[in-house]
JSON list of C-alpha atoms in Angstrom, two decimals:
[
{"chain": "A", "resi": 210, "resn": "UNK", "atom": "CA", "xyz": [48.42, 4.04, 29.89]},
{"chain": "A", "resi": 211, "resn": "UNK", "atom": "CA", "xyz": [48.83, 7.89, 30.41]},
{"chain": "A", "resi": 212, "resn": "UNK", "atom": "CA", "xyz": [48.78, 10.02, 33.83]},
{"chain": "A", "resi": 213, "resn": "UNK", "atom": "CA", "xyz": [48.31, 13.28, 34.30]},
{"chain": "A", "resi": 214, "resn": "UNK", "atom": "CA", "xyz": [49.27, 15.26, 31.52]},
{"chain": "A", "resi": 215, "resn": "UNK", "atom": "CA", "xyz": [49.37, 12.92, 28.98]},
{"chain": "A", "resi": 216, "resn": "UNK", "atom": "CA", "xyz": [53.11, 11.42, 30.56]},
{"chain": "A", "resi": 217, "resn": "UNK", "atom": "CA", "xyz": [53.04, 7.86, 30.65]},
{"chain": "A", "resi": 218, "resn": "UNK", "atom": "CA", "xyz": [52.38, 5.99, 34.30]},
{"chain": "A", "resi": 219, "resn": "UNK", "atom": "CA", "xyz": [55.13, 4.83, 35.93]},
{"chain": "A", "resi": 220, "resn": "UNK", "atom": "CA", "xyz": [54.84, 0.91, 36.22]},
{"chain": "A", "resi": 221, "resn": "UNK", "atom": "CA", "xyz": [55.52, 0.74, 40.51]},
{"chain": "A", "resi": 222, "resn": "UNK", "atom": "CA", "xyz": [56.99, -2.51, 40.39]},
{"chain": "A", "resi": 223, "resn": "UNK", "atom": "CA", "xyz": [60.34, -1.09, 40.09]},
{"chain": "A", "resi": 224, "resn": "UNK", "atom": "CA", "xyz": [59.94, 1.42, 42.74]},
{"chain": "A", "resi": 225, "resn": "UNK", "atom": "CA", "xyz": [58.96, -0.87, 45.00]},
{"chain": "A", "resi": 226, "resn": "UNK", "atom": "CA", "xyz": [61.40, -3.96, 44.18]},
{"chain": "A", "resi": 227, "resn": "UNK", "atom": "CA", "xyz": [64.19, -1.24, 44.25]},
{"chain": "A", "resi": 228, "resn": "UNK", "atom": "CA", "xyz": [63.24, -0.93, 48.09]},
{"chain": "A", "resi": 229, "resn": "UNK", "atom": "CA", "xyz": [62.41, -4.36, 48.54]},
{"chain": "A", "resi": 230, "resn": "UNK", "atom": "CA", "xyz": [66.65, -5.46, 47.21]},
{"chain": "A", "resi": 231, "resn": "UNK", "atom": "CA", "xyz": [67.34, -2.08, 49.83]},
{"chain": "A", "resi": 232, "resn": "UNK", "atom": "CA", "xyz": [65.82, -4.17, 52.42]},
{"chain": "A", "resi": 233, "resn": "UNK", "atom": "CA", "xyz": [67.51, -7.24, 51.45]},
{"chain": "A", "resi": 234, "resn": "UNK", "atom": "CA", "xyz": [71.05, -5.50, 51.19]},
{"chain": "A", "resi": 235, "resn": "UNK", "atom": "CA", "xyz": [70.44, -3.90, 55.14]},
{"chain": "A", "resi": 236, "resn": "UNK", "atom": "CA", "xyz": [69.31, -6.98, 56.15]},
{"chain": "A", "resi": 237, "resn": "UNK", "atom": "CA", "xyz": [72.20, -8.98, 54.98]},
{"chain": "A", "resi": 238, "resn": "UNK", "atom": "CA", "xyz": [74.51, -6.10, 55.86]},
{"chain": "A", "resi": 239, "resn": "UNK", "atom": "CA", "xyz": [73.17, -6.50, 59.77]},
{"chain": "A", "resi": 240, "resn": "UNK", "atom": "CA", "xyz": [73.16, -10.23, 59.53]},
{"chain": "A", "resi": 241, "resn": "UNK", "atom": "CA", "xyz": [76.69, -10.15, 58.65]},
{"chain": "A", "resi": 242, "resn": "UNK", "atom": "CA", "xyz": [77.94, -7.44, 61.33]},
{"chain": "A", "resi": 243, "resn": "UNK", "atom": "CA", "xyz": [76.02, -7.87, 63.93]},
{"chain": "A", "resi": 244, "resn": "UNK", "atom": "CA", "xyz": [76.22, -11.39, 65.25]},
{"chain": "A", "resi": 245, "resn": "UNK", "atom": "CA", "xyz": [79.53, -11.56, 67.23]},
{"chain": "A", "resi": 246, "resn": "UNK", "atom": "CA", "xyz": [79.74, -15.37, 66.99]},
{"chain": "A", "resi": 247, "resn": "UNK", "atom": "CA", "xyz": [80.30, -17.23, 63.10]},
{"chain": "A", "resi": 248, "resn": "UNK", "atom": "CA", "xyz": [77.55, -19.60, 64.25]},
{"chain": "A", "resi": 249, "resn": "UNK", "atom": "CA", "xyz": [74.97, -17.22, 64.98]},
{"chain": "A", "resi": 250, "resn": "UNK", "atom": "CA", "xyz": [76.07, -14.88, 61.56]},
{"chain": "A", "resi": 251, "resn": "UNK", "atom": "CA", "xyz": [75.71, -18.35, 59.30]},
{"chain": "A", "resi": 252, "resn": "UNK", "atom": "CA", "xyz": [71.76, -18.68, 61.12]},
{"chain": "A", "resi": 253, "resn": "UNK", "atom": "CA", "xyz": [71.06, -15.35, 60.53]},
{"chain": "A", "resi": 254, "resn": "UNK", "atom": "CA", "xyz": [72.41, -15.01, 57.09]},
{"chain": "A", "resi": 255, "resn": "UNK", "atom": "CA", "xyz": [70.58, -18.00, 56.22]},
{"chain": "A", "resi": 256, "resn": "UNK", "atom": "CA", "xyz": [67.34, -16.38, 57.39]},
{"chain": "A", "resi": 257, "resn": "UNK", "atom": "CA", "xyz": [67.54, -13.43, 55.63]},
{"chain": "A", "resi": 258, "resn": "UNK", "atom": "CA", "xyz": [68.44, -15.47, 52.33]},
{"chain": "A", "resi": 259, "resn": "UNK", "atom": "CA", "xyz": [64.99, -17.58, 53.17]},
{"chain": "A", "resi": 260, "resn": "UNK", "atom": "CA", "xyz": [63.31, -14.17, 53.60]},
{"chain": "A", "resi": 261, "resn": "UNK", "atom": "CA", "xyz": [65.10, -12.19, 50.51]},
{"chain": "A", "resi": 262, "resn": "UNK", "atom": "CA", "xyz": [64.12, -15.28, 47.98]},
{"chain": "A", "resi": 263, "resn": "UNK", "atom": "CA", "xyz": [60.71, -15.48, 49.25]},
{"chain": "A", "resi": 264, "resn": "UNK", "atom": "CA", "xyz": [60.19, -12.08, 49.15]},
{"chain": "A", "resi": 265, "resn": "UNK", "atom": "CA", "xyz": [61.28, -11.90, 45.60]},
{"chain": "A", "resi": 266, "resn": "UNK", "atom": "CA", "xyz": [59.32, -14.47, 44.80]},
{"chain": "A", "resi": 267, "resn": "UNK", "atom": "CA", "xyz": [55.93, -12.76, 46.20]},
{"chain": "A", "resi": 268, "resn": "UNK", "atom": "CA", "xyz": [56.73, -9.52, 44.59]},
{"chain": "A", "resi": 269, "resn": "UNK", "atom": "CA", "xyz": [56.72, -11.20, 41.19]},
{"chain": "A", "resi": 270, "resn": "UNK", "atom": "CA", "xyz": [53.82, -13.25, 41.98]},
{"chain": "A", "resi": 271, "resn": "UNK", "atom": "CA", "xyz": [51.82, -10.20, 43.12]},
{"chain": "A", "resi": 272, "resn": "UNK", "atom": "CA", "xyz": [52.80, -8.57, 40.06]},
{"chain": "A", "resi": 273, "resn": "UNK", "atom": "CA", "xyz": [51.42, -11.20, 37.78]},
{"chain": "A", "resi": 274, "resn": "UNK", "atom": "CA", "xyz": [48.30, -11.42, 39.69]},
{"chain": "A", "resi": 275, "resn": "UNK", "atom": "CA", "xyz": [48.01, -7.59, 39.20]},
{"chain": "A", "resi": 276, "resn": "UNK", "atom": "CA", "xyz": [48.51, -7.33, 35.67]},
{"chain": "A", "resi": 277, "resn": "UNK", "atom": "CA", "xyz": [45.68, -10.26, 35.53]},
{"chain": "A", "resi": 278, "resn": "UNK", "atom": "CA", "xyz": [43.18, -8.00, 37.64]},
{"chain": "A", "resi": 279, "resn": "UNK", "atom": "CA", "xyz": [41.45, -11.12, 39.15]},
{"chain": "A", "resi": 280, "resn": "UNK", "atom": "CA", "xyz": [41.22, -11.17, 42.69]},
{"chain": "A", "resi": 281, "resn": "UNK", "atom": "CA", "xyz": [40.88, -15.21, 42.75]},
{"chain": "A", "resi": 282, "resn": "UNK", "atom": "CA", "xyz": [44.69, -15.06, 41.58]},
{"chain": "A", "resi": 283, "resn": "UNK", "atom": "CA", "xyz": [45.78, -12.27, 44.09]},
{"chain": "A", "resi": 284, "resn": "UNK", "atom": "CA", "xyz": [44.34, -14.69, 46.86]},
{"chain": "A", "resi": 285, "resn": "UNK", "atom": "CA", "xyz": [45.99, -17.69, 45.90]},
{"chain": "A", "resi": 286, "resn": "UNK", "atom": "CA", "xyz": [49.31, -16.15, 45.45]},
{"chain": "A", "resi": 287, "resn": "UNK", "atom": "CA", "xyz": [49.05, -14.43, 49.11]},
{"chain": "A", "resi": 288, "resn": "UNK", "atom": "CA", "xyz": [48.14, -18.17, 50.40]},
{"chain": "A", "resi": 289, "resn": "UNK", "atom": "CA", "xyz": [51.00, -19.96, 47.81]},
{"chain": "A", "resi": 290, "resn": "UNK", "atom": "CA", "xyz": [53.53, -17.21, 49.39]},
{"chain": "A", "resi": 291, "resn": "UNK", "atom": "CA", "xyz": [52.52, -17.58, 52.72]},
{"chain": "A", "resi": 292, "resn": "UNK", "atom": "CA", "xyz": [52.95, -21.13, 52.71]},
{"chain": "A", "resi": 293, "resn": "UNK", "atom": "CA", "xyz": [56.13, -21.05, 51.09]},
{"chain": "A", "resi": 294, "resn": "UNK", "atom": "CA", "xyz": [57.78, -18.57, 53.22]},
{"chain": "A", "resi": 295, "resn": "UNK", "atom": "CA", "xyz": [56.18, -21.52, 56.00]},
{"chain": "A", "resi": 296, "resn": "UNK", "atom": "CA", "xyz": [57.89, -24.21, 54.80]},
{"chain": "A", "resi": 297, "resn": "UNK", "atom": "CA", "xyz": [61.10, -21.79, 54.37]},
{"chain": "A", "resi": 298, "resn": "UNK", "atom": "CA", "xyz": [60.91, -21.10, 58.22]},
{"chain": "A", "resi": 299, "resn": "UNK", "atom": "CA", "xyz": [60.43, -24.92, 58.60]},
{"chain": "A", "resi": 300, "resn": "UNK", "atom": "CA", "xyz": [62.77, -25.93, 56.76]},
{"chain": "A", "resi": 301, "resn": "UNK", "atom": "CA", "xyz": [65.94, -23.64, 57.77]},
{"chain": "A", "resi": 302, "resn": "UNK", "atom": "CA", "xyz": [65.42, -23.89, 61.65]},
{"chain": "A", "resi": 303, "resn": "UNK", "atom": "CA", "xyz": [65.36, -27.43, 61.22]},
{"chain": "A", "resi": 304, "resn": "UNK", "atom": "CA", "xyz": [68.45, -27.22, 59.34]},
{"chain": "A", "resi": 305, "resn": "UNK", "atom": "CA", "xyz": [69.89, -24.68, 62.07]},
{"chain": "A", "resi": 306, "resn": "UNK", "atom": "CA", "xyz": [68.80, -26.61, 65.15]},
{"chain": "A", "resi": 307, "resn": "UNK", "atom": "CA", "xyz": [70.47, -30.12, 63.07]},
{"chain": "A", "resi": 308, "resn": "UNK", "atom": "CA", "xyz": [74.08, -28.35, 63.42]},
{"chain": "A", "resi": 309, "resn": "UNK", "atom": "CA", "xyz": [73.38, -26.33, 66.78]},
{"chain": "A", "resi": 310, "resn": "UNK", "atom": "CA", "xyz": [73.17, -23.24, 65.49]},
{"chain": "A", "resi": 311, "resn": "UNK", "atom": "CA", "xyz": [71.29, -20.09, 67.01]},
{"chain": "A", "resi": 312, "resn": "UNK", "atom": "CA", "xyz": [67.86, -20.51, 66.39]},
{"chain": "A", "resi": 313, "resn": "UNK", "atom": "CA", "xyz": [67.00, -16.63, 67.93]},
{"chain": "A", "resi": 314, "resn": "UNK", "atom": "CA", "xyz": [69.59, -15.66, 65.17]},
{"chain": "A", "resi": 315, "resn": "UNK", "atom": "CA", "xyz": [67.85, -17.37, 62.75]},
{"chain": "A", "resi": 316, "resn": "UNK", "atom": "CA", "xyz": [64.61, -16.02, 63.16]},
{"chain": "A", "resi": 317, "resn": "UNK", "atom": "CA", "xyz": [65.91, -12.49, 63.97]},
{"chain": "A", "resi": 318, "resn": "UNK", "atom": "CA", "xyz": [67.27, -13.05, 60.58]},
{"chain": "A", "resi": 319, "resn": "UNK", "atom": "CA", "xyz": [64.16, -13.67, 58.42]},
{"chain": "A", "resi": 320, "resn": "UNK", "atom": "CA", "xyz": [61.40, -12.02, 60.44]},
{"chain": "A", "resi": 321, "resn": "UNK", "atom": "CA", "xyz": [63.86, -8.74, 60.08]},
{"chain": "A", "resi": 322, "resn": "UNK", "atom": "CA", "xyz": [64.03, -8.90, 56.50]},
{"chain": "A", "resi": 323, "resn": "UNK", "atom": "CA", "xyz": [59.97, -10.63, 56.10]},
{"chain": "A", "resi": 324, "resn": "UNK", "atom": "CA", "xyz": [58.02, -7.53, 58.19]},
{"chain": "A", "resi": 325, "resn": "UNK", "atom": "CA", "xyz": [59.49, -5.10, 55.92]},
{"chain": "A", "resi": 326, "resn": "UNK", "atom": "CA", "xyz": [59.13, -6.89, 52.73]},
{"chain": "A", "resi": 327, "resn": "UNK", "atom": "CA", "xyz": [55.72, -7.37, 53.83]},
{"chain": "A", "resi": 328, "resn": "UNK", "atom": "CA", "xyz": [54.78, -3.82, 54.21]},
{"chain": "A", "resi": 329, "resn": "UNK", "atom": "CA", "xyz": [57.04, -3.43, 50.88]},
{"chain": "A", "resi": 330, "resn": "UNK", "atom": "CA", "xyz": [54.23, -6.13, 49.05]},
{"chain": "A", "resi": 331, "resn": "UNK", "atom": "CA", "xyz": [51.22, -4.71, 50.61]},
{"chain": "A", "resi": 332, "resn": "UNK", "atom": "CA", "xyz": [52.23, -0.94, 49.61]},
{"chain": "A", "resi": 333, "resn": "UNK", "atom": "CA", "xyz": [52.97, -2.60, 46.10]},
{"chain": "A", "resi": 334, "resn": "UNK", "atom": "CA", "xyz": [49.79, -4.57, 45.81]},
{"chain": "A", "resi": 335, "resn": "UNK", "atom": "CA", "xyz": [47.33, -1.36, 46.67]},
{"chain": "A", "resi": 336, "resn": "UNK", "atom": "CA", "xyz": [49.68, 1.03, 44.35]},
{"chain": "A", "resi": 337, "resn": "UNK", "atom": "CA", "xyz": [49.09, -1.53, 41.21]},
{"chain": "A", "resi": 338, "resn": "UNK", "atom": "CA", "xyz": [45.24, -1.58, 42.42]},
{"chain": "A", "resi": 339, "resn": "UNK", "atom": "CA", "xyz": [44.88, 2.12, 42.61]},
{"chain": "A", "resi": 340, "resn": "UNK", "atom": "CA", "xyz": [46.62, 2.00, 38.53]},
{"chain": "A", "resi": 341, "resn": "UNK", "atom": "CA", "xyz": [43.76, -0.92, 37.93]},
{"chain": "A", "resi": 342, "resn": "UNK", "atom": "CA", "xyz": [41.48, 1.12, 38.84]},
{"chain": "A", "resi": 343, "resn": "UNK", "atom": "CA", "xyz": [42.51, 4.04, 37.11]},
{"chain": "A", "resi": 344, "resn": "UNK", "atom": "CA", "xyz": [42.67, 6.57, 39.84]},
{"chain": "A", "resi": 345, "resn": "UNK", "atom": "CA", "xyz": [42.68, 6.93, 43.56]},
{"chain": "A", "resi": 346, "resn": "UNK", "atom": "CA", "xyz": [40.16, 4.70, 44.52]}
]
């Protein structure tokens, strides 16, 4: 594959998992500063760590389900991430609420980290398209 000019196309997978780890480094950074209390740091770090390896995950998926250009796979992977990221949420409050941890914290944690990783997927997702495509539709 060639752009303009003959130079090759840059693949934007790595531009946008470069911002997607960003995210995940802020997010932990906050998690870890911001909380006053240990409890409430240990919830929140433990959503952004749901949200960072979900996130990861979806990125990858996406990816594959680009390079395949069917839009049957693309689908399934948005509804296997989507539960995932479900049962991640499930999973870690009911872990944090178990040992009376903050559950606000918690979910300040991963939905921080998860809105901005989704925009980060979505921008991803249409970029690849647009390359499918081969051009700005």
């Amino acid at each position: 594959m060639t752009g303009t000019g003959g130079q090759p196309k840059r693949d934007p997978f790595w531009t946008h998992a470069g911002l997607a780890a960003a995210v995940m480094g802020v997010g932990t950074v906050v998690a870890a500063a911001l909380p006053k209390v240990t409890e409430d740091r240990v919830a929140a770090l433990l959503g952004v760590g749901i949200a960072a390896m979900t996130g990861v995950l979806a990125l990858v998926l996406k990816r594959r389900a680009s390079l395949q250009a069917d839009l049957k796979a693309a689908l399934k992977v948005v509804g296997v991430v989507f539960a995932l990221r479900g049962v991640g949420v499930g999973i870690g409050l009911a872990w944090v609420v178990s040992r009376n941890l903050s559950a606000i914290a918690f979910v300040g944690g991963f939905f921080g980290v998860y809105f901005a990783l989704q925009w980060i997927e979505v921008s991803y997702v249409m970029a690849a398209s647009k390359d499918t495509a081969g051009g700005d539709e």
